[in-house]
Coordinates of C-alpha atoms in Angstrom, one line a residue:
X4 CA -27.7 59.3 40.9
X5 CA -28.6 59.0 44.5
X6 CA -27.0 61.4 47.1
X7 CA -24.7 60.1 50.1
X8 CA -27.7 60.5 52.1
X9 CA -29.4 57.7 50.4
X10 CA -26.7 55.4 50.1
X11 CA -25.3 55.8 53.3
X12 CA -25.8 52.6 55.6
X13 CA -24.7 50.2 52.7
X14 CA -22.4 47.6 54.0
X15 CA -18.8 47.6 51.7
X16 CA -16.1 44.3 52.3
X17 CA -13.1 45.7 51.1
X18 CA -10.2 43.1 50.9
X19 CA -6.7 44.0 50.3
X20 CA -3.4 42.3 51.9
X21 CA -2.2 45.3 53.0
X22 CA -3.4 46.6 56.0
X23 CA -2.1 50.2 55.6
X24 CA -4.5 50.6 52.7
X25 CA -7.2 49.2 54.2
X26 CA -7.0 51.2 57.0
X27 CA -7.0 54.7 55.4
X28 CA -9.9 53.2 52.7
X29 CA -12.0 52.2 56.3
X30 CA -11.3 55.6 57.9
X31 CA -12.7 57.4 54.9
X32 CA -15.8 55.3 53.8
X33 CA -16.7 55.7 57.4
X34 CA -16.8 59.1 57.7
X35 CA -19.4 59.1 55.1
X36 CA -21.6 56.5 57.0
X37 CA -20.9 53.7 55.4
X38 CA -20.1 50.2 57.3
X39 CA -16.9 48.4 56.2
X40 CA -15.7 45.3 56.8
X41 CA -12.1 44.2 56.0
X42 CA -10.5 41.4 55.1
X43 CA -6.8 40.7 53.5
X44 CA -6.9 37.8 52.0
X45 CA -9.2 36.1 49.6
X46 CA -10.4 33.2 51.4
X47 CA -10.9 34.8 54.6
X48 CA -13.5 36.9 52.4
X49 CA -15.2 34.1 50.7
X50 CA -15.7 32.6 54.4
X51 CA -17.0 35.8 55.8
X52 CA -19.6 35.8 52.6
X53 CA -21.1 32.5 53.7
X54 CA -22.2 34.4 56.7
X55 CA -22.7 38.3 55.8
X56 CA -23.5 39.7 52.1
X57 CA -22.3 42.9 51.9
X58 CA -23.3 45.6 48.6
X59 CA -20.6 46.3 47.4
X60 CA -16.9 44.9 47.6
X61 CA -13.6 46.7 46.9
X62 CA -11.4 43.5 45.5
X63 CA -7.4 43.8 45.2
X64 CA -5.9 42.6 42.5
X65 CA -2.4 41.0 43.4
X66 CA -3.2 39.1 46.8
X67 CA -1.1 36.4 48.2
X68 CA -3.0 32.9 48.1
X69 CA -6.0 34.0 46.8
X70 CA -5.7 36.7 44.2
X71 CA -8.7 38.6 43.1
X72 CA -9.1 37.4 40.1
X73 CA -10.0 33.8 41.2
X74 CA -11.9 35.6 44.7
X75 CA -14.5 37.1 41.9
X76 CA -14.8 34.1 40.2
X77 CA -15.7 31.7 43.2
X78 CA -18.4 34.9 43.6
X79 CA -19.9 35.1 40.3
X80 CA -20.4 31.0 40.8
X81 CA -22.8 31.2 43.8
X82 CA -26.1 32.3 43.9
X83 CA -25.8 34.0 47.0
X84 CA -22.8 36.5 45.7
X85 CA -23.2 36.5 41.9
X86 CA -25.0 40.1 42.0
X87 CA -22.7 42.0 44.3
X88 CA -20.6 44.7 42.5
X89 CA -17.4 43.9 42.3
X90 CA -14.5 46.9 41.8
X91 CA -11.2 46.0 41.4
X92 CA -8.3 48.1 42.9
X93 CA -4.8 47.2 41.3
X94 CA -1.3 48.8 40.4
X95 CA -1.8 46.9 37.3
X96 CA -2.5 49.2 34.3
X97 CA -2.2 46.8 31.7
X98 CA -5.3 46.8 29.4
X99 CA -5.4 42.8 29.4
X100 CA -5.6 42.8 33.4
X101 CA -8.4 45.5 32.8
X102 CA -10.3 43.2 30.3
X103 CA -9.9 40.1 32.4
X104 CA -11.3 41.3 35.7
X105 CA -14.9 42.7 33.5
X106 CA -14.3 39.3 31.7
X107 CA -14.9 37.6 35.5
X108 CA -18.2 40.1 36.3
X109 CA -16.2 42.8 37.7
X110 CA -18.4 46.1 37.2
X111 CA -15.5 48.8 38.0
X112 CA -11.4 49.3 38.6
X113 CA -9.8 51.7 40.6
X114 CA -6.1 52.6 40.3
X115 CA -3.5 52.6 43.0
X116 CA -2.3 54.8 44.4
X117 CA -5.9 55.9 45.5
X118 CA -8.1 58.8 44.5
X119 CA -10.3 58.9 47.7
X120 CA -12.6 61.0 46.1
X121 CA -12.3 58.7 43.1
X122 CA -13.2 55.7 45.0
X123 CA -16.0 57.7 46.7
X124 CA -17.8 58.3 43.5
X125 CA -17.7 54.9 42.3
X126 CA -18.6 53.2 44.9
X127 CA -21.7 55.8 45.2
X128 CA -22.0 55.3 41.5
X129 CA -22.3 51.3 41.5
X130 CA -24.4 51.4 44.3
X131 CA -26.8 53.6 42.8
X132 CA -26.8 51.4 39.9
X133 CA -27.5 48.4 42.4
X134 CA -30.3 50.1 44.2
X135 CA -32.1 50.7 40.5
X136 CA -31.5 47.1 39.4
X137 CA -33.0 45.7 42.1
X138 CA -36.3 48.0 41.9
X139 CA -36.1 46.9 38.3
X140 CA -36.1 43.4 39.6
X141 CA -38.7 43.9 42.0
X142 CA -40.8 45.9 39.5
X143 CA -40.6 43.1 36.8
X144 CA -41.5 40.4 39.4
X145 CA -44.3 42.6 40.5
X146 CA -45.4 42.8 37.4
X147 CA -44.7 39.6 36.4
X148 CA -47.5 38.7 38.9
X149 CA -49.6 41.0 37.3
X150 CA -49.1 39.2 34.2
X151 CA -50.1 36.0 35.5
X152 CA -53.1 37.0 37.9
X153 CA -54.0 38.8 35.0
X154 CA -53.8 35.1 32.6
X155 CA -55.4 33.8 35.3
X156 CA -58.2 35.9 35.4
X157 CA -58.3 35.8 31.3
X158 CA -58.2 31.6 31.9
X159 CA -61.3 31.7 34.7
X160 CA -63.3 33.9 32.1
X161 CA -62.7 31.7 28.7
X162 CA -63.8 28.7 31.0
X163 CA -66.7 30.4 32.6
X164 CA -67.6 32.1 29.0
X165 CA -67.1 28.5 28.2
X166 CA -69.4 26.5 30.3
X167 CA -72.0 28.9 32.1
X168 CA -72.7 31.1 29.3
X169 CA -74.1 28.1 26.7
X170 CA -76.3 27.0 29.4
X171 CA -77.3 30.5 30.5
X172 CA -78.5 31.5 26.6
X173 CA -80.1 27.7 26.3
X174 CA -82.5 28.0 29.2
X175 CA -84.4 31.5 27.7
X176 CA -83.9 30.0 24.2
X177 CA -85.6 26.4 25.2
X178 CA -88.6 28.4 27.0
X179 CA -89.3 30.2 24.0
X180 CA -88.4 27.3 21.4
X181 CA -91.0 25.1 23.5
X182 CA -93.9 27.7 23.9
X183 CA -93.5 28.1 20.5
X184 CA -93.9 24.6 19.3
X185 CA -96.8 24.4 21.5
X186 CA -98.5 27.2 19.6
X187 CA -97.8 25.8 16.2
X188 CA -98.5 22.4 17.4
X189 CA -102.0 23.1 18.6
X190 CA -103.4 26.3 16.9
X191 CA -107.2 25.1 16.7
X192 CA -106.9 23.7 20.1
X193 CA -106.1 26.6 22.2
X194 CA -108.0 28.4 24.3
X195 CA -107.2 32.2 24.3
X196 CA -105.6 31.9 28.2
X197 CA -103.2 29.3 27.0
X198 CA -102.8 31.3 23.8
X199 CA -101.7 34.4 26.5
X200 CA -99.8 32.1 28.8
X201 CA -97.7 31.1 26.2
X202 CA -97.2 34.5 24.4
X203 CA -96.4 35.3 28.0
X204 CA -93.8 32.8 28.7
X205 CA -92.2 33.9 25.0
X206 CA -92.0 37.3 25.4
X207 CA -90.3 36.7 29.2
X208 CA -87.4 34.2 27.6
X209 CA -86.8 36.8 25.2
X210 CA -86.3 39.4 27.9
X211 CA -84.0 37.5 29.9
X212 CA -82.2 36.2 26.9
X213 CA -82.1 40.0 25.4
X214 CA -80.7 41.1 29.1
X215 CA -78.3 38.4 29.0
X216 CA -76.9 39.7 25.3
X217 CA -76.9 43.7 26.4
X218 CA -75.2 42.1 29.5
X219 CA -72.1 40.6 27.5
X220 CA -71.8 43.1 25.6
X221 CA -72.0 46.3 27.9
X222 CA -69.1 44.3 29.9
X223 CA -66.8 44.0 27.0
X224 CA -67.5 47.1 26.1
X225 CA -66.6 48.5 29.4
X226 CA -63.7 46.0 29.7
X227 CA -62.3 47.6 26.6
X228 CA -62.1 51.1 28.2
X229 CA -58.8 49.6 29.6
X230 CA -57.4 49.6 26.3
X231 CA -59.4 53.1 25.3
X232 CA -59.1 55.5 28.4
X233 CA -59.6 58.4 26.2
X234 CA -63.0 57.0 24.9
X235 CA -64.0 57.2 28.9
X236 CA -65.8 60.3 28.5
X237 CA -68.4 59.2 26.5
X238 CA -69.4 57.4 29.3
X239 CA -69.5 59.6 31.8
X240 CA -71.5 62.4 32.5
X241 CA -71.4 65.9 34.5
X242 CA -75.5 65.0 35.6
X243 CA -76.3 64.7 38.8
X244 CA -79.6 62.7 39.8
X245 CA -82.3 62.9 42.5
X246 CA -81.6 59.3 44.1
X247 CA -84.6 59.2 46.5
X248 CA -86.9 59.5 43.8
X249 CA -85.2 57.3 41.4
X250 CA -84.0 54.6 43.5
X251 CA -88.0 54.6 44.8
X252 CA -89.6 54.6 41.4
X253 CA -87.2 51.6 39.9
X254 CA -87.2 49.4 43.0
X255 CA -90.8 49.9 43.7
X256 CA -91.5 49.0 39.6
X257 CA -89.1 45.9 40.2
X258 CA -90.5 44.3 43.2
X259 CA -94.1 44.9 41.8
X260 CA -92.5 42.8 38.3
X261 CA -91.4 39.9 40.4
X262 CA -94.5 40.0 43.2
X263 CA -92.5 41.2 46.4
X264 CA -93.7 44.8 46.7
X265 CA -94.5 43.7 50.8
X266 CA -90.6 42.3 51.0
X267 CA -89.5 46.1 49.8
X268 CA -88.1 48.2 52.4
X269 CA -86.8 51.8 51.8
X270 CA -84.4 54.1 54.3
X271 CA -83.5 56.5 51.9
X272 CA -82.1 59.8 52.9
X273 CA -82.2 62.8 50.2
X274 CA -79.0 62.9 48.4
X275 CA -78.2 64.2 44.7
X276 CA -75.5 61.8 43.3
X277 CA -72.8 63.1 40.5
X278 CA -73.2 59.9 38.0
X279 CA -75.0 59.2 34.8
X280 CA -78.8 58.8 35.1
X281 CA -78.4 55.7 32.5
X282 CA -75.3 54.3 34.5
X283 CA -77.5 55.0 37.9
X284 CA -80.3 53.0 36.6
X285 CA -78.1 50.3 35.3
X286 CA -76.3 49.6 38.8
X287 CA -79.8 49.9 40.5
X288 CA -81.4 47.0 38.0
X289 CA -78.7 44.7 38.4
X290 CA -78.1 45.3 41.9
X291 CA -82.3 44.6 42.8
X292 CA -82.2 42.0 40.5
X293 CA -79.5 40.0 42.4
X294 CA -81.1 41.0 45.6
X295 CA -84.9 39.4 44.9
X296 CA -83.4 36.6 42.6
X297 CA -80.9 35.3 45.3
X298 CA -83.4 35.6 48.2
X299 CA -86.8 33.8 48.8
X300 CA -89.9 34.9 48.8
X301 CA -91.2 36.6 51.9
X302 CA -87.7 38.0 53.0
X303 CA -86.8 41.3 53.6
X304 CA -84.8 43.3 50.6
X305 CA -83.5 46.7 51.6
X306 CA -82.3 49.7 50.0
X307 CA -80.7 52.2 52.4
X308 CA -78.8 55.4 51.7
X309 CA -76.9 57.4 54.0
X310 CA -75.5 61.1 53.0
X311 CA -72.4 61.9 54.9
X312 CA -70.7 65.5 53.5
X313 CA -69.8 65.0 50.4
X314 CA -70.0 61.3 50.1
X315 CA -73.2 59.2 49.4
X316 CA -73.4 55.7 50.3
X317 CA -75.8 53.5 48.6
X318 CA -76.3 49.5 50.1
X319 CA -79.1 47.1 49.0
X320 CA -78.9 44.3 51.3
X321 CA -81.1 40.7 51.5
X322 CA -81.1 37.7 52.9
X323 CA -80.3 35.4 50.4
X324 CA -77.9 32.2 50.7
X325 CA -74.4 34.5 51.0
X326 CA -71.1 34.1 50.0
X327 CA -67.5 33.3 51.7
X328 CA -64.6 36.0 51.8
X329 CA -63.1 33.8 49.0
X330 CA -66.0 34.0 46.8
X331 CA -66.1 37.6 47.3
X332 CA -62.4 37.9 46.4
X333 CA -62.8 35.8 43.4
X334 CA -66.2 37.6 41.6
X335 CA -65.4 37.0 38.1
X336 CA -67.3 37.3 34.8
X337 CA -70.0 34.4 34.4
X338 CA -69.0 33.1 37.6
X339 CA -71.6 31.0 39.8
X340 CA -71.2 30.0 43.0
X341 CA -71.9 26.4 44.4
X342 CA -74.7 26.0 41.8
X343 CA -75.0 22.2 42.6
X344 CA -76.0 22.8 45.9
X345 CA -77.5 26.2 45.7
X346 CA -79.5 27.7 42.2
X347 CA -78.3 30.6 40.8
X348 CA -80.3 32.4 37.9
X349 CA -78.2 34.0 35.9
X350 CA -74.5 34.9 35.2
X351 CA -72.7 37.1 38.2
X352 CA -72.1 39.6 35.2
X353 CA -74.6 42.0 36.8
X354 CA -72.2 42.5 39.5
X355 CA -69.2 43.0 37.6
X356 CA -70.8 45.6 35.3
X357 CA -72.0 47.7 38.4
X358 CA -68.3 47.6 39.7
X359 CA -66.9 49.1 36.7
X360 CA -69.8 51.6 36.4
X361 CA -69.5 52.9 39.7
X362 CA -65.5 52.6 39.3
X363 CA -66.3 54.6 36.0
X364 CA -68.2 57.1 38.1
X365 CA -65.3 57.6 41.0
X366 CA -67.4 55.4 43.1
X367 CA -66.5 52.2 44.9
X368 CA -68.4 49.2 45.5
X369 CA -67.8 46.5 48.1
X370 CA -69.7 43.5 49.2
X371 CA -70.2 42.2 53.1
X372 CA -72.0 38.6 52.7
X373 CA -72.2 35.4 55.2
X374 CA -73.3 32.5 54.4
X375 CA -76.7 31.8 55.6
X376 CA -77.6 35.2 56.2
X377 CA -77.6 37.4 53.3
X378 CA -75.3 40.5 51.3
X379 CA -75.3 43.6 51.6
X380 CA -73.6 45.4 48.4
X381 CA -72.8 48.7 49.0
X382 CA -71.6 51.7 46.9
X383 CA -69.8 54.9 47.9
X384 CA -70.5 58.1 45.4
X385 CA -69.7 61.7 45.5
X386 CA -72.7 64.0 45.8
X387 CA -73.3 67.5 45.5
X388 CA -72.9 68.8 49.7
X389 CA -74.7 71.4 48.8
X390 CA -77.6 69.9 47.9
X391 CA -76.7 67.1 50.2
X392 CA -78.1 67.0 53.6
X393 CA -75.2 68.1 55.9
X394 CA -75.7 65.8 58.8
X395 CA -76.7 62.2 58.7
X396 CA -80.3 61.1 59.9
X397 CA -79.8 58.8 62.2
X398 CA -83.5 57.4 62.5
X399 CA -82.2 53.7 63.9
X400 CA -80.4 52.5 66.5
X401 CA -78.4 50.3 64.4
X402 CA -77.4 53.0 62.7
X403 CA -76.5 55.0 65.4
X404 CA -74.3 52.5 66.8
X405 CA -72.7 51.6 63.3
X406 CA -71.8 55.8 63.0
X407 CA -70.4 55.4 66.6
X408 CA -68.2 52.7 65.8
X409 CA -66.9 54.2 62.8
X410 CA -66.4 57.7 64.0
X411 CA -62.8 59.3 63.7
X412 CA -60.4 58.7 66.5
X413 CA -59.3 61.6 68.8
X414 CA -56.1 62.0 68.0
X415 CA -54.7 64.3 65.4
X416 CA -55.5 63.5 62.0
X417 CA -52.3 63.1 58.8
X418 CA -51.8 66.2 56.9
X419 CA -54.2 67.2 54.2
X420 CA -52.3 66.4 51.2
X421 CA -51.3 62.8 52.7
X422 CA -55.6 62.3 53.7
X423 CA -55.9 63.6 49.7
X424 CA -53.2 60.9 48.8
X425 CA -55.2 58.4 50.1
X426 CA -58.5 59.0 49.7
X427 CA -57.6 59.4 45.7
X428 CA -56.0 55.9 46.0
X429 CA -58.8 54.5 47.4
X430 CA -61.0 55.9 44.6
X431 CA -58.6 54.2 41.9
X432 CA -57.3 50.5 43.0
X433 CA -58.2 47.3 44.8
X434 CA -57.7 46.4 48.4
X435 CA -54.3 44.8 48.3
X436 CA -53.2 47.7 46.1
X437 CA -54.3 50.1 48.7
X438 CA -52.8 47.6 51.8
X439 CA -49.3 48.0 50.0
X440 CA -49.4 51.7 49.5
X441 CA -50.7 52.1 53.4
X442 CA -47.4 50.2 54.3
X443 CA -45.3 52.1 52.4
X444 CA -45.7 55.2 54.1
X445 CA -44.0 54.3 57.1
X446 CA -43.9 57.9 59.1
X447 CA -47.6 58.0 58.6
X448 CA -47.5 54.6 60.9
X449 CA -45.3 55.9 63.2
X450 CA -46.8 59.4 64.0
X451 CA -50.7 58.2 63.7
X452 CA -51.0 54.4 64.8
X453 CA -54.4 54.9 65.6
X454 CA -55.5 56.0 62.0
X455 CA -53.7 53.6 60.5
X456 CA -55.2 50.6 62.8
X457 CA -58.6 52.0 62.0
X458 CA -58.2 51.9 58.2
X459 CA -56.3 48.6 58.4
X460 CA -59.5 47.7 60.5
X461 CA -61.6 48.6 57.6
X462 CA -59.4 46.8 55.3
X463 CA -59.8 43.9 57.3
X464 CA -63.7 43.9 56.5
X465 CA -63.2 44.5 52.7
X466 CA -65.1 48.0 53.6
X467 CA -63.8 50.8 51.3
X468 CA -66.7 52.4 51.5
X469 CA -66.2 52.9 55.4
X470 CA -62.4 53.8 54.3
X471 CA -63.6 56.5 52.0
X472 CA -66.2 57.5 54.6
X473 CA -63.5 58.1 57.5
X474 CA -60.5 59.8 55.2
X475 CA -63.3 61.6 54.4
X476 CA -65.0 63.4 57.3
X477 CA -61.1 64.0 58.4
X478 CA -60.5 65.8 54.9
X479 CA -64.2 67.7 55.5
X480 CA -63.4 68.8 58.8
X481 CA -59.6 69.9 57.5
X482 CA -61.6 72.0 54.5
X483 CA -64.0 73.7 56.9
X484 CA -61.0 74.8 59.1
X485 CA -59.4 76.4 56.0
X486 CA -62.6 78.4 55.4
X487 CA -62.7 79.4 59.0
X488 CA -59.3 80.4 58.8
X489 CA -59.8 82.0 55.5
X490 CA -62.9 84.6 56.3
X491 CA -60.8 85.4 59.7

């Protein structure tokens, strides 16, 4: 049950037609913070609850006019009043009167001559019961929501699975089903560099239509993890990896594969990640494979890390056609964007998977894309500090502007476990999920403005990687004070 403290404030219409009682019954819910409005007759009350809904009312029985019996039932037929508690207060002791006031919707009845501390603790009681049905409310329309983004989300999958899928598998299959009939077709006619080309052109529709199949299947698998959290270990792993070297050796080996080797460009800081070496390598394919695929020829694709304390942040940016906020919002399984007016080779599920690996990891990936000038996807993981360079090499201007812009503010920073709070969330939910958490803490908003408009600033940008970055050096700074404090 809640305390007075938390139910003080509630607004109580307490009708009666005698003015004695109601007197003594306002003095005393007063005292106790309540507000209490009086009426002492029932259609005064019913007027006044066109224009104020109190929580709770205190409804007399035997009322000239009126009575309360026929006051609670005009309530309990209007919308408006049908869920306000209703506790009757009555002489009458007669088990039918009883029966036929809960019959109406009453929820309570209260004796006269008064108990005060009686009325006190049902009137605490019922609006306890209140403030609990109406989180239950709001929790089963928020999840109701749920529910239906979720349908929603199943719905855009089945039609994508549906239509872009078929075609994706056809297009490997129909290379190699037509090299093939070539061959058989003209086996003494061949000359031994069509034989190759051919060969060739089979054994690359296999290997897109092999990557396409390991694709689907990695992401139901990982999509099943929902379902199986405790099977989540078996995908993660307590290895840490060298990312210069590997992020150098695989997108050095894929820009040679597709012939861009002079488009490559590498900023890469030393940095050693905590993830899975196979997981690494798979968010590293699919992320260079999106970047030369949905750029042209000739333009620049770059892979940049930056090592800030104990956070890493990996971006691979080109210059590709883009996409829209809303596009970015809506990434979904086997989705393509515009591909009338803009071709798109292969299925979007790349991206997915590397959000759920790096989610998988404790990492967080975001996307910053304009149409017409390129994406940048970038991900945020946890590295080992001391292994980790301890300051950031600022070798750009760019980036020394972009590090000024999102430096912490001067003013003092939220407490430790509230910066832990957050930065934890962050790790584990979505934008909007975080945006609702942020404005439920409403002292943090009050007593650090400035944090809170930087973060919301951030949110604005659909940067969670900059979030994590900023809780983050506040947190790093709040550890190293604790080990100053501690050896003094």
């Amino acid at each position: 049950m809640l305390t007075i403290d938390e139910v003080k404030g509630a607004t109580i219409l307490a009708v009666d037609d005698n003015p004695a009682n109601l007197e003594v019954l306002s003095d005393y819910l007063t005292e106790f913070g309540f507000t209490v409005l009086l009426k002492q007759d029932g259609e005064k009350a019913v007027e006044l609850l066109q224009r104020k809904l109190p929580d709770l009312i205190l409804l007399d029985i035997l009322m000239p006019g009126l009575d309360g019996f026929e006051t609670c039932q005009r309530l309990k037929q209007s919308p408006d009043t049908k869920d306000i508690p209703v506790i009757f207060m009555s002489a009458l002791t007669d088990t039918v009167d009883k029966i036929k006031g809960f019959e109406l919707g009453a929820v309570d009845y209260i004796t006269k001559p008064f108990q005060y501390e009686e009325v006190l603790a049902r009137v605490k009681a019922h609006l306890t019961i209140q403030r609990l049905q109406r989180d239950l409310q709001r929790k089963n329309y928020e999840l109701q929501e749920l529910l239906e983004r979720e349908r929603k989300i199943q719905e855009d999958l089945r039609l994508n699975l549906s239509i872009t899928l078929p075609h994706e598998l056809r297009t490997p299959l129909s290379t190699i089903l037509g090299f093939a009939q070539l061959l058989m077709n003209q086996t003494t006619l061949l000359e031994p560099t069509k034989i190759v080309k051919y060969a060739q052109g089979i054994y690359e529709g296999g290997e897109r239509l092999n990557h396409l199949v390991e694709n689907a299947l990695l992401y139901a698998n990982l999509k099943l993890l929902r379902y199986t959290p405790h099977e989540k270990w078996t995908w993660q792993s307590e290895m840490t990896v060298e990312a210069m070297t590997l992020i150098t050796a695989i997108a050095r080996k894929k820009a040679a594969k597709v012939r861009r080797e002079d488009d490559l460009t590498l900023e890469l800081s030393p940095a050693c990640i905590r993830i899975s070496p196979d997981n690494f390598e798979k968010i590293l394919f699919e992320l260079l494979d999106n970047a030369f695929k949905f750029s042209e020829p000739g333009t620049p694709v770059r892979i940049k890390t930056i090592v800030n304390g104990h956070l890493c942040i990996l971006s691979i940016s080109d210059q590709g056609h883009g996409m829209t906020n809303e596009q970015i919002t809506r990434i979904g399984a086997y989705m393509q964007f515009e591909r009338k007016r803009h071709e798109q080779q292969g299925t979007g599920l790349g991206l997915i998977i590397c959000y759920l690996l790096a989610q998988l990891e404790g990492g967080v990936l975001s996307i910053d894309s304009k149409i017409g000038q390129g994406t940048t996807v970038s991900i945020v993981f946890h590295c080992e500090p001391d292994r980790a360079q301890t300051q950031t090499q600022i070798t750009q201007p760019q980036e020394a502007e972009e590090f000024v812009k999102y430096s912490k503010t001067s003013e003092p920073a939220p407490p430790q476990k509230i910066l832990k709070r957050l930065y934890d969330f962050a790790l584990r939910t979505d934008i909007q999920n975080f945006v609702d958490q942020l404005n439920q803490m409403n002292t943090l908003q009050v007593q650090y403005p400035q944090f809170v408009k930087k973060i919301k600033g951030f949110v604005d940008e659909y940067r969670f990687d900059l979030i994590l970055k900023y809780i983050g050096e506040f947190l790093l700074e709040k550890e190293e004070q604790q080990e100053v404090e501690q050896q003094d």
